[in-house]
mmCIF file of C-alpha atoms in Angstrom:
data_model
loop_
_atom_site.group_PDB
_atom_site.id
_atom_site.type_symbol
_atom_site.label_atom_id
_atom_site.label_comp_id
_atom_site.label_asym_id
_atom_site.label_seq_id
_atom_site.Cartn_x
_atom_site.Cartn_y
_atom_site.Cartn_z
ATOM 1 C CA MET A 261 -53.737 42.695 34.405
ATOM 2 C CA SER A 262 -57.114 42.966 32.663
ATOM 3 C CA LEU A 263 -56.927 41.180 29.340
ATOM 4 C CA ASP A 264 -57.868 43.604 26.707
ATOM 5 C CA PRO A 265 -60.748 41.664 24.654
ATOM 6 C CA VAL A 266 -60.750 44.191 21.727
ATOM 7 C CA ALA A 267 -56.828 43.998 21.266
ATOM 8 C CA LEU A 268 -57.743 39.511 21.497
ATOM 9 C CA THR A 269 -60.480 39.883 18.833
ATOM 10 C CA ALA A 270 -58.217 41.835 16.437
ATOM 11 C CA ASP A 271 -55.585 39.162 16.830
ATOM 12 C CA LEU A 272 -58.036 36.402 16.689
ATOM 13 C CA VAL A 273 -59.578 38.266 13.404
ATOM 14 C CA ARG A 274 -55.476 38.568 12.073
ATOM 15 C CA CYS A 275 -55.521 34.656 12.380
ATOM 16 C CA PRO A 276 -57.122 33.075 8.405
ATOM 17 C CA SER A 277 -59.133 30.599 9.756
ATOM 18 C CA VAL A 278 -61.020 29.900 7.432
ATOM 19 C CA THR A 279 -63.254 26.701 7.912
ATOM 20 C CA PRO A 280 -61.422 23.964 8.692
ATOM 21 C CA GLU A 281 -58.016 26.310 8.687
ATOM 22 C CA GLU A 282 -56.865 27.411 12.094
ATOM 23 C CA GLY A 283 -54.761 29.731 11.119
ATOM 24 C CA GLY A 284 -53.150 30.305 14.225
ATOM 25 C CA ALA A 285 -56.291 31.369 16.238
ATOM 26 C CA LEU A 286 -56.296 28.579 18.383
ATOM 27 C CA ARG A 287 -53.042 28.422 19.312
ATOM 28 C CA LEU A 288 -53.257 32.315 20.092
ATOM 29 C CA LEU A 289 -55.696 31.079 22.412
ATOM 30 C CA GLU A 290 -54.038 28.200 24.355
ATOM 31 C CA GLY A 291 -51.159 30.106 24.831
ATOM 32 C CA ILE A 292 -53.511 33.092 26.805
ATOM 33 C CA LEU A 293 -55.532 29.915 28.719
ATOM 34 C CA THR A 294 -52.451 28.141 30.032
ATOM 35 C CA ASP A 295 -50.388 31.124 31.209
ATOM 36 C CA ALA A 296 -53.731 32.054 33.130
ATOM 37 C CA GLY A 297 -53.960 28.575 34.380
ATOM 38 C CA PHE A 298 -56.899 26.483 32.281
ATOM 39 C CA ALA A 299 -55.371 23.234 31.386
ATOM 40 C CA CYS A 300 -55.847 22.725 27.667
ATOM 41 C CA THR A 301 -56.099 20.238 25.207
ATOM 42 C CA ARG A 302 -56.617 19.596 21.397
ATOM 43 C CA VAL A 303 -59.432 17.679 20.208
ATOM 44 C CA ASP A 304 -58.396 18.104 16.344
ATOM 45 C CA ARG A 305 -60.347 15.035 14.281
ATOM 46 C CA ASN A 306 -60.202 14.394 11.068
ATOM 47 C CA GLY A 307 -57.934 17.148 10.141
ATOM 48 C CA VAL A 308 -60.557 19.631 12.235
ATOM 49 C CA PRO A 309 -59.192 22.061 14.872
ATOM 50 C CA ASN A 310 -60.285 21.765 18.142
ATOM 51 C CA LEU A 311 -59.496 23.847 21.618
ATOM 52 C CA PHE A 312 -60.840 22.282 25.794
ATOM 53 C CA ALA A 313 -59.741 24.497 28.200
ATOM 54 C CA ARG A 314 -60.446 24.014 32.380
ATOM 55 C CA TRP A 315 -60.014 25.822 35.297
ATOM 56 C CA GLY A 316 -60.489 24.356 38.199
ATOM 57 C CA ARG A 317 -61.352 20.847 39.335
ATOM 58 C CA GLN A 318 -62.364 17.757 37.389
ATOM 59 C CA GLY A 319 -65.631 16.388 38.275
ATOM 60 C CA ALA A 320 -66.074 19.882 40.712
ATOM 61 C CA ASN A 321 -70.217 20.445 41.505
ATOM 62 C CA ARG A 322 -70.317 23.421 39.289
ATOM 63 C CA THR A 323 -68.768 23.526 36.018
ATOM 64 C CA PHE A 324 -69.543 26.820 33.962
ATOM 65 C CA GLY A 325 -69.553 26.297 29.711
ATOM 66 C CA PHE A 326 -68.782 28.961 27.326
ATOM 67 C CA ASN A 327 -68.585 27.507 23.627
ATOM 68 C CA GLY A 328 -67.666 29.354 20.670
ATOM 69 C CA HIS A 329 -66.067 28.933 17.343
ATOM 70 C CA ILE A 330 -62.952 30.490 15.406
ATOM 71 C CA ASP A 331 -63.748 29.416 12.226
ATOM 72 C CA VAL A 332 -64.987 31.537 9.515
ATOM 73 C CA VAL A 333 -66.377 31.958 6.204
ATOM 74 C CA PRO A 334 -64.503 32.634 3.147
ATOM 75 C CA VAL A 335 -64.272 36.639 1.976
ATOM 76 C CA GLY A 336 -65.318 36.886 -1.482
ATOM 77 C CA ASP A 337 -63.924 38.784 -3.481
ATOM 78 C CA ALA A 338 -61.041 40.776 -0.879
ATOM 79 C CA ALA A 339 -60.976 43.681 -3.107
ATOM 80 C CA ALA A 340 -64.663 44.399 -2.344
ATOM 81 C CA TRP A 341 -63.945 45.001 1.230
ATOM 82 C CA THR A 342 -62.865 48.197 2.447
ATOM 83 C CA HIS A 343 -60.070 47.544 4.709
ATOM 84 C CA ASP A 344 -58.296 44.484 4.851
ATOM 85 C CA PRO A 345 -60.616 40.977 6.261
ATOM 86 C CA PHE A 346 -57.672 40.027 8.026
ATOM 87 C CA GLY A 347 -56.471 42.912 9.054
ATOM 88 C CA GLY A 348 -58.144 43.339 12.267
ATOM 89 C CA GLU A 349 -58.254 47.789 11.612
ATOM 90 C CA ILE A 350 -60.275 49.636 13.911
ATOM 91 C CA SER A 351 -62.064 52.561 12.171
ATOM 92 C CA ASP A 352 -64.296 55.278 13.024
ATOM 93 C CA GLY A 353 -65.329 53.624 16.149
ATOM 94 C CA TRP A 354 -65.349 49.628 14.126
ATOM 95 C CA LEU A 355 -63.276 46.787 14.559
ATOM 96 C CA TRP A 356 -62.704 45.220 10.848
ATOM 97 C CA GLY A 357 -62.366 42.242 9.070
ATOM 98 C CA ARG A 358 -63.853 38.567 8.140
ATOM 99 C CA GLY A 359 -64.831 37.147 12.165
ATOM 100 C CA ALA A 360 -65.148 40.186 14.041
ATOM 101 C CA THR A 361 -68.766 39.447 14.635
ATOM 102 C CA ASP A 362 -69.521 36.577 13.980
ATOM 103 C CA MET A 363 -67.615 35.307 15.933
ATOM 104 C CA LYS A 364 -64.285 36.104 17.120
ATOM 105 C CA SER A 365 -65.377 39.092 19.181
ATOM 106 C CA GLY A 366 -67.783 36.787 21.083
ATOM 107 C CA VAL A 367 -64.988 34.226 21.938
ATOM 108 C CA ALA A 368 -62.478 36.863 22.796
ATOM 109 C CA ALA A 369 -65.251 38.488 25.207
ATOM 110 C CA PHE A 370 -65.541 35.189 26.897
ATOM 111 C CA VAL A 371 -61.982 34.513 27.380
ATOM 112 C CA ALA A 372 -61.251 37.577 28.475
ATOM 113 C CA ALA A 373 -63.811 37.299 30.751
ATOM 114 C CA ALA A 374 -63.018 34.072 32.294
ATOM 115 C CA VAL A 375 -59.789 35.011 32.551
ATOM 116 C CA ASP A 376 -60.114 37.675 34.754
ATOM 117 C CA PHE A 377 -62.581 35.780 37.027
ATOM 118 C CA VAL A 378 -60.367 33.014 37.677
ATOM 119 C CA ARG A 379 -57.608 35.578 38.298
ATOM 120 C CA GLU A 380 -59.885 37.889 40.559
ATOM 121 C CA THR A 381 -62.156 35.896 42.510
ATOM 122 C CA PRO A 382 -61.432 31.630 42.029
ATOM 123 C CA PRO A 383 -64.266 30.414 42.284
ATOM 124 C CA ASP A 384 -65.712 26.823 44.015
ATOM 125 C CA GLY A 385 -65.938 24.717 40.860
ATOM 126 C CA ALA A 386 -64.444 25.463 37.251
ATOM 127 C CA VAL A 387 -64.557 27.421 34.337
ATOM 128 C CA ILE A 388 -64.782 25.524 30.769
ATOM 129 C CA LEU A 389 -64.215 26.837 27.348
ATOM 130 C CA THR A 390 -65.120 24.531 24.139
ATOM 131 C CA ILE A 391 -63.772 25.987 20.922
ATOM 132 C CA THR A 392 -63.790 24.657 17.541
ATOM 133 C CA GLY A 393 -62.851 24.680 14.024
ATOM 134 C CA ASP A 394 -66.093 23.194 12.280
ATOM 135 C CA GLU A 395 -68.972 25.896 13.078
ATOM 136 C CA GLU A 396 -69.448 27.279 9.706
ATOM 137 C CA GLY A 397 -68.454 23.731 7.904
ATOM 138 C CA ASP A 398 -70.468 20.507 8.600
ATOM 139 C CA SER A 399 -69.993 20.710 12.090
ATOM 140 C CA VAL A 400 -69.565 17.071 11.765
ATOM 141 C CA ASP A 401 -65.456 17.300 13.663
ATOM 142 C CA GLY A 402 -65.894 20.272 15.512
ATOM 143 C CA THR A 403 -68.122 20.905 18.797
ATOM 144 C CA VAL A 404 -69.000 16.996 18.629
ATOM 145 C CA ALA A 405 -65.788 16.294 18.850
ATOM 146 C CA LEU A 406 -64.944 17.939 21.438
ATOM 147 C CA LEU A 407 -68.535 16.989 23.470
ATOM 148 C CA ASP A 408 -67.330 13.109 22.621
ATOM 149 C CA TRP A 409 -63.846 13.596 23.788
ATOM 150 C CA MET A 410 -65.107 15.097 27.140
ATOM 151 C CA ALA A 411 -67.430 11.785 27.787
ATOM 152 C CA ALA A 412 -64.853 9.360 27.029
ATOM 153 C CA GLU A 413 -62.770 11.394 29.577
ATOM 154 C CA GLY A 414 -64.867 12.196 32.246
ATOM 155 C CA GLU A 415 -65.435 16.071 31.849
ATOM 156 C CA ALA A 416 -68.674 17.811 32.029
ATOM 157 C CA MET A 417 -70.420 21.080 32.167
ATOM 158 C CA SER A 418 -73.116 21.586 34.601
ATOM 159 C CA VAL A 419 -74.678 25.046 32.295
ATOM 160 C CA CYS A 420 -73.377 25.787 28.909
ATOM 161 C CA LEU A 421 -73.460 29.690 27.883
ATOM 162 C CA VAL A 422 -72.763 30.153 23.957
ATOM 163 C CA GLY A 423 -71.491 33.357 22.311
ATOM 164 C CA GLU A 424 -72.924 33.866 19.241
ATOM 165 C CA PRO A 425 -74.471 37.001 17.485
ATOM 166 C CA THR A 426 -78.005 36.994 18.787
ATOM 167 C CA CYS A 427 -79.546 40.568 18.876
ATOM 168 C CA PRO A 428 -80.976 42.238 16.038
ATOM 169 C CA GLU A 429 -79.792 45.958 16.656
ATOM 170 C CA HIS A 430 -79.108 46.700 19.675
ATOM 171 C CA LEU A 431 -76.313 44.643 22.205
ATOM 172 C CA GLY A 432 -78.965 43.167 25.257
ATOM 173 C CA GLU A 433 -81.975 43.160 22.900
ATOM 174 C CA MET A 434 -82.525 38.738 22.416
ATOM 175 C CA MET A 435 -81.409 35.682 24.121
ATOM 176 C CA LYS A 436 -81.299 32.574 21.925
ATOM 177 C CA ILE A 437 -83.316 29.739 24.701
ATOM 178 C CA GLY A 438 -83.466 27.306 21.539
ATOM 179 C CA ARG A 439 -83.166 26.723 17.864
ATOM 180 C CA ARG A 440 -85.984 25.945 14.848
ATOM 181 C CA GLY A 441 -84.755 22.110 13.594
ATOM 182 C CA SER A 442 -83.240 22.095 9.932
ATOM 183 C CA MET A 443 -83.739 19.787 7.230
ATOM 184 C CA THR A 444 -82.875 19.432 3.850
ATOM 185 C CA ALA A 445 -84.647 16.940 0.854
ATOM 186 C CA PHE A 446 -83.234 16.849 -2.356
ATOM 187 C CA PHE A 447 -85.594 15.320 -4.864
ATOM 188 C CA THR A 448 -85.340 13.642 -7.719
ATOM 189 C CA ALA A 449 -88.144 12.643 -10.711
ATOM 190 C CA ARG A 450 -86.920 10.036 -13.578
ATOM 191 C CA GLY A 451 -89.593 10.174 -16.228
ATOM 192 C CA VAL A 452 -88.966 9.477 -20.138
ATOM 193 C CA GLN A 453 -87.945 12.190 -22.627
ATOM 194 C CA GLY A 454 -89.427 12.725 -25.485
ATOM 195 C CA HIS A 455 -90.641 15.508 -27.879
ATOM 196 C CA SER A 456 -92.693 18.322 -26.742
ATOM 197 C CA ALA A 457 -94.760 17.881 -29.288
ATOM 198 C CA TYR A 458 -96.131 13.944 -28.711
ATOM 199 C CA PRO A 459 -96.232 14.688 -24.910
ATOM 200 C CA HIS A 460 -98.317 11.094 -24.848
ATOM 201 C CA ARG A 461 -95.147 9.734 -25.762
ATOM 202 C CA ALA A 462 -93.013 10.934 -22.934
ATOM 203 C CA ARG A 463 -93.410 11.085 -19.643
ATOM 204 C CA ASN A 464 -92.952 14.303 -17.998
ATOM 205 C CA PRO A 465 -90.700 14.453 -14.841
ATOM 206 C CA VAL A 466 -91.159 18.241 -15.171
ATOM 207 C CA SER A 467 -94.885 18.539 -14.700
ATOM 208 C CA ALA A 468 -94.141 15.999 -11.698
ATOM 209 C CA VAL A 469 -91.983 18.023 -9.595
ATOM 210 C CA ALA A 470 -94.354 20.957 -10.522
ATOM 211 C CA ARG A 471 -97.097 19.121 -8.827
ATOM 212 C CA LEU A 472 -94.929 18.059 -5.771
ATOM 213 C CA ILE A 473 -93.254 21.122 -5.025
ATOM 214 C CA ASP A 474 -96.620 23.072 -5.526
ATOM 215 C CA ARG A 475 -98.328 20.394 -2.241
ATOM 216 C CA LEU A 476 -95.058 20.801 -0.111
ATOM 217 C CA ALA A 477 -95.001 24.529 -0.904
ATOM 218 C CA SER A 478 -98.440 25.380 -0.084
ATOM 219 C CA HIS A 479 -99.066 23.138 2.693
ATOM 220 C CA GLU A 480 -99.097 24.671 6.567
ATOM 221 C CA LEU A 481 -96.660 22.566 8.470
ATOM 222 C CA ASP A 482 -98.405 24.573 11.514
ATOM 223 C CA GLN A 483 -99.488 28.174 13.134
ATOM 224 C CA GLY A 484 -96.081 27.675 15.714
ATOM 225 C CA THR A 485 -95.994 27.126 19.863
ATOM 226 C CA GLU A 486 -96.007 29.144 22.591
ATOM 227 C CA HIS A 487 -91.795 29.641 22.306
ATOM 228 C CA PHE A 488 -91.338 29.196 18.291
ATOM 229 C CA ASP A 489 -92.433 30.650 15.194
ATOM 230 C CA PRO A 490 -94.541 28.486 12.543
ATOM 231 C CA SER A 491 -92.471 25.903 10.796
ATOM 232 C CA THR A 492 -91.749 26.973 6.689
ATOM 233 C CA LEU A 493 -90.784 25.309 3.918
ATOM 234 C CA ALA A 494 -88.789 27.052 1.268
ATOM 235 C CA VAL A 495 -87.605 25.436 -2.302
ATOM 236 C CA THR A 496 -84.529 26.506 -3.374
ATOM 237 C CA THR A 497 -83.909 25.029 -6.881
ATOM 238 C CA ILE A 498 -86.029 22.885 -9.562
ATOM 239 C CA ASP A 499 -83.718 22.152 -12.176
ATOM 240 C CA THR A 500 -83.192 20.227 -15.255
ATOM 241 C CA GLY A 501 -80.364 21.254 -17.166
ATOM 242 C CA ASN A 502 -82.452 21.331 -20.463
ATOM 243 C CA PRO A 503 -81.463 23.985 -22.943
ATOM 244 C CA ALA A 504 -83.796 22.601 -25.626
ATOM 245 C CA THR A 505 -87.472 24.184 -25.948
ATOM 246 C CA ASN A 506 -89.060 20.770 -28.001
ATOM 247 C CA VAL A 507 -87.430 18.272 -25.797
ATOM 248 C CA ILE A 508 -89.252 16.585 -22.523
ATOM 249 C CA PRO A 509 -86.446 15.991 -20.366
ATOM 250 C CA ALA A 510 -85.809 12.581 -18.795
ATOM 251 C CA LEU A 511 -84.548 14.099 -15.115
ATOM 252 C CA CYS A 512 -85.780 16.586 -13.053
ATOM 253 C CA ARG A 513 -84.304 17.699 -9.548
ATOM 254 C CA ALA A 514 -85.515 19.810 -6.587
ATOM 255 C CA THR A 515 -84.485 20.714 -3.022
ATOM 256 C CA VAL A 516 -86.409 22.160 -0.517
ATOM 257 C CA ASN A 517 -84.988 23.564 2.677
ATOM 258 C CA ILE A 518 -87.572 23.266 6.262
ATOM 259 C CA ARG A 519 -87.074 24.807 9.407
ATOM 260 C CA PHE A 520 -89.677 23.529 12.111
ATOM 261 C CA ASN A 521 -90.545 23.571 15.385
ATOM 262 C CA ASP A 522 -91.109 21.438 18.207
ATOM 263 C CA LEU A 523 -94.115 20.135 16.342
ATOM 264 C CA HIS A 524 -92.090 18.216 14.491
ATOM 265 C CA THR A 525 -88.921 15.991 13.897
ATOM 266 C CA GLY A 526 -86.327 15.295 11.562
ATOM 267 C CA THR A 527 -87.901 12.052 11.298
ATOM 268 C CA SER A 528 -91.782 12.931 11.607
ATOM 269 C CA LEU A 529 -90.940 15.886 8.577
ATOM 270 C CA THR A 530 -89.427 12.475 5.681
ATOM 271 C CA ASP A 531 -91.718 10.846 6.563
ATOM 272 C CA TRP A 532 -94.410 13.304 5.109
ATOM 273 C CA LEU A 533 -91.938 14.169 1.893
ATOM 274 C CA ALA A 534 -91.418 10.984 1.295
ATOM 275 C CA ALA A 535 -95.810 10.174 1.130
ATOM 276 C CA GLU A 536 -95.942 13.142 -0.841
ATOM 277 C CA ALA A 537 -93.013 11.673 -3.311
ATOM 278 C CA GLU A 538 -95.116 8.384 -3.424
ATOM 279 C CA ARG A 539 -98.304 9.896 -4.317
ATOM 280 C CA VAL A 540 -97.076 12.654 -6.904
ATOM 281 C CA GLN A 541 -94.999 8.935 -8.182
ATOM 282 C CA GLY A 542 -98.488 7.456 -7.979
ATOM 283 C CA GLU A 543 -100.721 9.755 -9.889
ATOM 284 C CA THR A 544 -97.986 10.529 -12.473
ATOM 285 C CA GLY A 545 -95.676 7.324 -12.828
ATOM 286 C CA VAL A 546 -92.543 9.919 -12.605
ATOM 287 C CA ALA A 547 -90.262 7.771 -10.719
ATOM 288 C CA ILE A 548 -89.302 10.148 -7.777
ATOM 289 C CA ASP A 549 -85.991 9.549 -5.130
ATOM 290 C CA MET A 550 -85.706 11.110 -2.190
ATOM 291 C CA THR A 551 -82.249 11.931 0.087
ATOM 292 C CA VAL A 552 -82.742 13.928 3.364
ATOM 293 C CA LYS A 553 -79.686 15.285 5.012
ATOM 294 C CA ILE A 554 -81.149 16.972 8.888
ATOM 295 C CA SER A 555 -78.732 19.304 10.613
ATOM 296 C CA GLY A 556 -80.595 19.465 13.306
ATOM 297 C CA GLU A 557 -83.732 18.977 15.620
ATOM 298 C CA SER A 558 -85.139 21.409 17.217
ATOM 299 C CA PHE A 559 -84.486 22.370 20.697
ATOM 300 C CA LEU A 560 -85.568 24.546 23.316
ATOM 301 C CA THR A 561 -84.374 25.380 26.985
ATOM 302 C CA PRO A 562 -87.350 25.790 29.019
ATOM 303 C CA PRO A 563 -87.126 29.543 30.629
ATOM 304 C CA GLY A 564 -85.670 28.916 34.167
ATOM 305 C CA SER A 565 -82.669 29.791 36.181
ATOM 306 C CA LEU A 566 -80.253 29.386 33.416
ATOM 307 C CA SER A 567 -82.101 31.810 30.827
ATOM 308 C CA GLN A 568 -82.961 34.198 33.687
ATOM 309 C CA LEU A 569 -79.106 34.278 35.278
ATOM 310 C CA VAL A 570 -78.393 35.957 31.179
ATOM 311 C CA ALA A 571 -81.234 38.025 30.882
ATOM 312 C CA ASP A 572 -80.362 39.564 34.921
ATOM 313 C CA ALA A 573 -76.761 40.228 33.728
ATOM 314 C CA VAL A 574 -78.086 41.615 30.787
ATOM 315 C CA GLU A 575 -79.701 43.730 31.739
ATOM 316 C CA ALA A 576 -77.840 44.773 34.715
ATOM 317 C CA GLU A 577 -75.376 45.963 32.280
ATOM 318 C CA THR A 578 -77.023 47.603 29.068
ATOM 319 C CA GLY A 579 -80.228 48.288 31.070
ATOM 320 C CA ILE A 580 -82.365 45.802 28.205
ATOM 321 C CA ARG A 581 -83.692 42.972 28.874
ATOM 322 C CA PRO A 582 -83.022 40.691 26.577
ATOM 323 C CA GLU A 583 -86.478 38.746 24.586
ATOM 324 C CA GLY A 584 -86.204 34.673 24.415
ATOM 325 C CA SER A 585 -86.086 33.844 21.201
ATOM 326 C CA THR A 586 -85.957 30.908 19.272
ATOM 327 C CA SER A 587 -85.460 32.630 16.191
ATOM 328 C CA GLY A 588 -82.464 32.463 13.259
ATOM 329 C CA GLY A 589 -80.551 29.611 11.924
ATOM 330 C CA THR A 590 -78.612 26.993 13.491
ATOM 331 C CA SER A 591 -75.827 27.193 15.948
ATOM 332 C CA ASP A 592 -73.767 24.461 17.857
ATOM 333 C CA ALA A 593 -76.196 25.258 20.725
ATOM 334 C CA ARG A 594 -77.710 22.318 19.030
ATOM 335 C CA PHE A 595 -75.627 19.461 19.941
ATOM 336 C CA VAL A 596 -74.510 21.189 23.809
ATOM 337 C CA ARG A 597 -78.689 20.727 24.205
ATOM 338 C CA ALA A 598 -77.492 17.008 24.688
ATOM 339 C CA HIS A 599 -75.050 17.864 26.751
ATOM 340 C CA CYS A 600 -76.211 20.153 29.265
ATOM 341 C CA PRO A 601 -78.831 23.504 29.538
ATOM 342 C CA VAL A 602 -77.869 25.783 26.814
ATOM 343 C CA VAL A 603 -78.303 29.586 26.396
ATOM 344 C CA GLU A 604 -77.056 31.876 23.691
ATOM 345 C CA PHE A 605 -76.424 35.710 24.252
ATOM 346 C CA GLY A 606 -74.142 37.656 22.040
ATOM 347 C CA LEU A 607 -73.604 40.824 20.407
ATOM 348 C CA VAL A 608 -75.286 42.598 17.276
ATOM 349 C CA GLY A 609 -74.894 39.804 14.320
ATOM 350 C CA LYS A 610 -76.076 42.388 11.242
ATOM 351 C CA THR A 611 -72.520 41.684 9.109
ATOM 352 C CA MET A 612 -72.341 38.568 9.624
ATOM 353 C CA HIS A 613 -71.225 37.174 6.760
ATOM 354 C CA GLN A 614 -70.975 40.220 4.201
ATOM 355 C CA VAL A 615 -68.233 42.038 3.035
ATOM 356 C CA ASP A 616 -66.768 44.432 5.011
ATOM 357 C CA GLU A 617 -67.825 42.470 8.263
ATOM 358 C CA ARG A 618 -67.902 44.530 11.346
ATOM 359 C CA VAL A 619 -68.640 45.241 15.144
ATOM 360 C CA GLU A 620 -68.992 48.496 17.095
ATOM 361 C CA VAL A 621 -66.047 48.520 19.535
ATOM 362 C CA ALA A 622 -67.402 49.451 22.677
ATOM 363 C CA GLN A 623 -69.493 46.790 22.060
ATOM 364 C CA ILE A 624 -66.726 43.778 23.250
ATOM 365 C CA PRO A 625 -65.740 45.137 26.373
ATOM 366 C CA ALA A 626 -69.883 45.898 27.277
ATOM 367 C CA LEU A 627 -69.639 41.909 26.077
ATOM 368 C CA LYS A 628 -67.018 40.825 28.392
ATOM 369 C CA ALA A 629 -68.697 42.827 30.729
ATOM 370 C CA ILE A 630 -71.881 40.952 30.799
ATOM 371 C CA TYR A 631 -70.076 36.956 30.694
ATOM 372 C CA LYS A 632 -67.858 38.443 32.884
ATOM 373 C CA ARG A 633 -70.965 39.089 35.712
ATOM 374 C CA VAL A 634 -72.967 35.361 34.782
ATOM 375 C CA LEU A 635 -69.947 34.475 35.857
ATOM 376 C CA LYS A 636 -70.081 35.743 39.455
ATOM 377 C CA GLU A 637 -73.632 35.455 39.814
ATOM 378 C CA TYR A 638 -73.357 31.916 39.083
ATOM 379 C CA PHE A 639 -70.902 31.343 41.674
ATOM 380 C CA ALA A 640 -72.167 33.930 44.008
#
């Protein structure tokens, strides 16, 4: 009997799995996959729930992997929702609820595709599913923990397809063949407090931060590369916490976020930021400290057999040839790429993280059909 991905999506949405809570989602999937002959292992780490499932023998010559997450962001104001955010209700052709788009529908589609595929045409090889509860959080103990466990246990994927929503408007129009890197820099400028009428007796950290931020924001990092748009730097906050108009504060903080292409690394950009901060410190006499958080490096899976396989399957099922893109934010593909070639393809993501998150019901079985075709063609 074919596994219904719409019903499974609804069941998953009804699991309140706000990061890092599992909410019953992985228990549900583990039961379904075990019944289908998958060997399942919970790979929880530091309270984060993760599931590894493999059909076929370990060390098979060909192993196709899927990766996804069941954790979701908070619902916000539940009263603002048209439908219960954890109700999994179907209305007007849409399935409503937190995670309906990002990405319980994607997980349901690849689970259903994998279960049907191994039951109908057992492949010469293995199918691995890695499902985490820590993609929307710090992402330290999710897919990273699964990959660490796999390395220790001798488990490996030959290639991997991540089921994140990738299409802007219509199912089939875009897949991700890479992602920009992401990093955040936090600056703290420490000056000398004083009266605004006597600025020569103070050392103004706000002026120093303004000078630094202007230089950073007006600097052109690059003009883009063959597969990437130009890198961007966004100023996200400048804070002094100063309510007085006649006081020069002693402290000012600022934060910038950089999304960068393959012309840069987190280290090279950190060096540039530090040099600019040191330059302003020398000009103003205001001490500027910096800390940096690198969320992920840029990466690219060069167009080749995997991207062609996915693109061919998408076109066969939808009539649309997907564009290979590196746009958008980060995903767990940034971790998988160190393990094996990885591509991302999933549903339309317009409502993800919004109030009234929802997915068009018809897209879910269509996505399952794409994933199932990918498996058939990979093992053909």
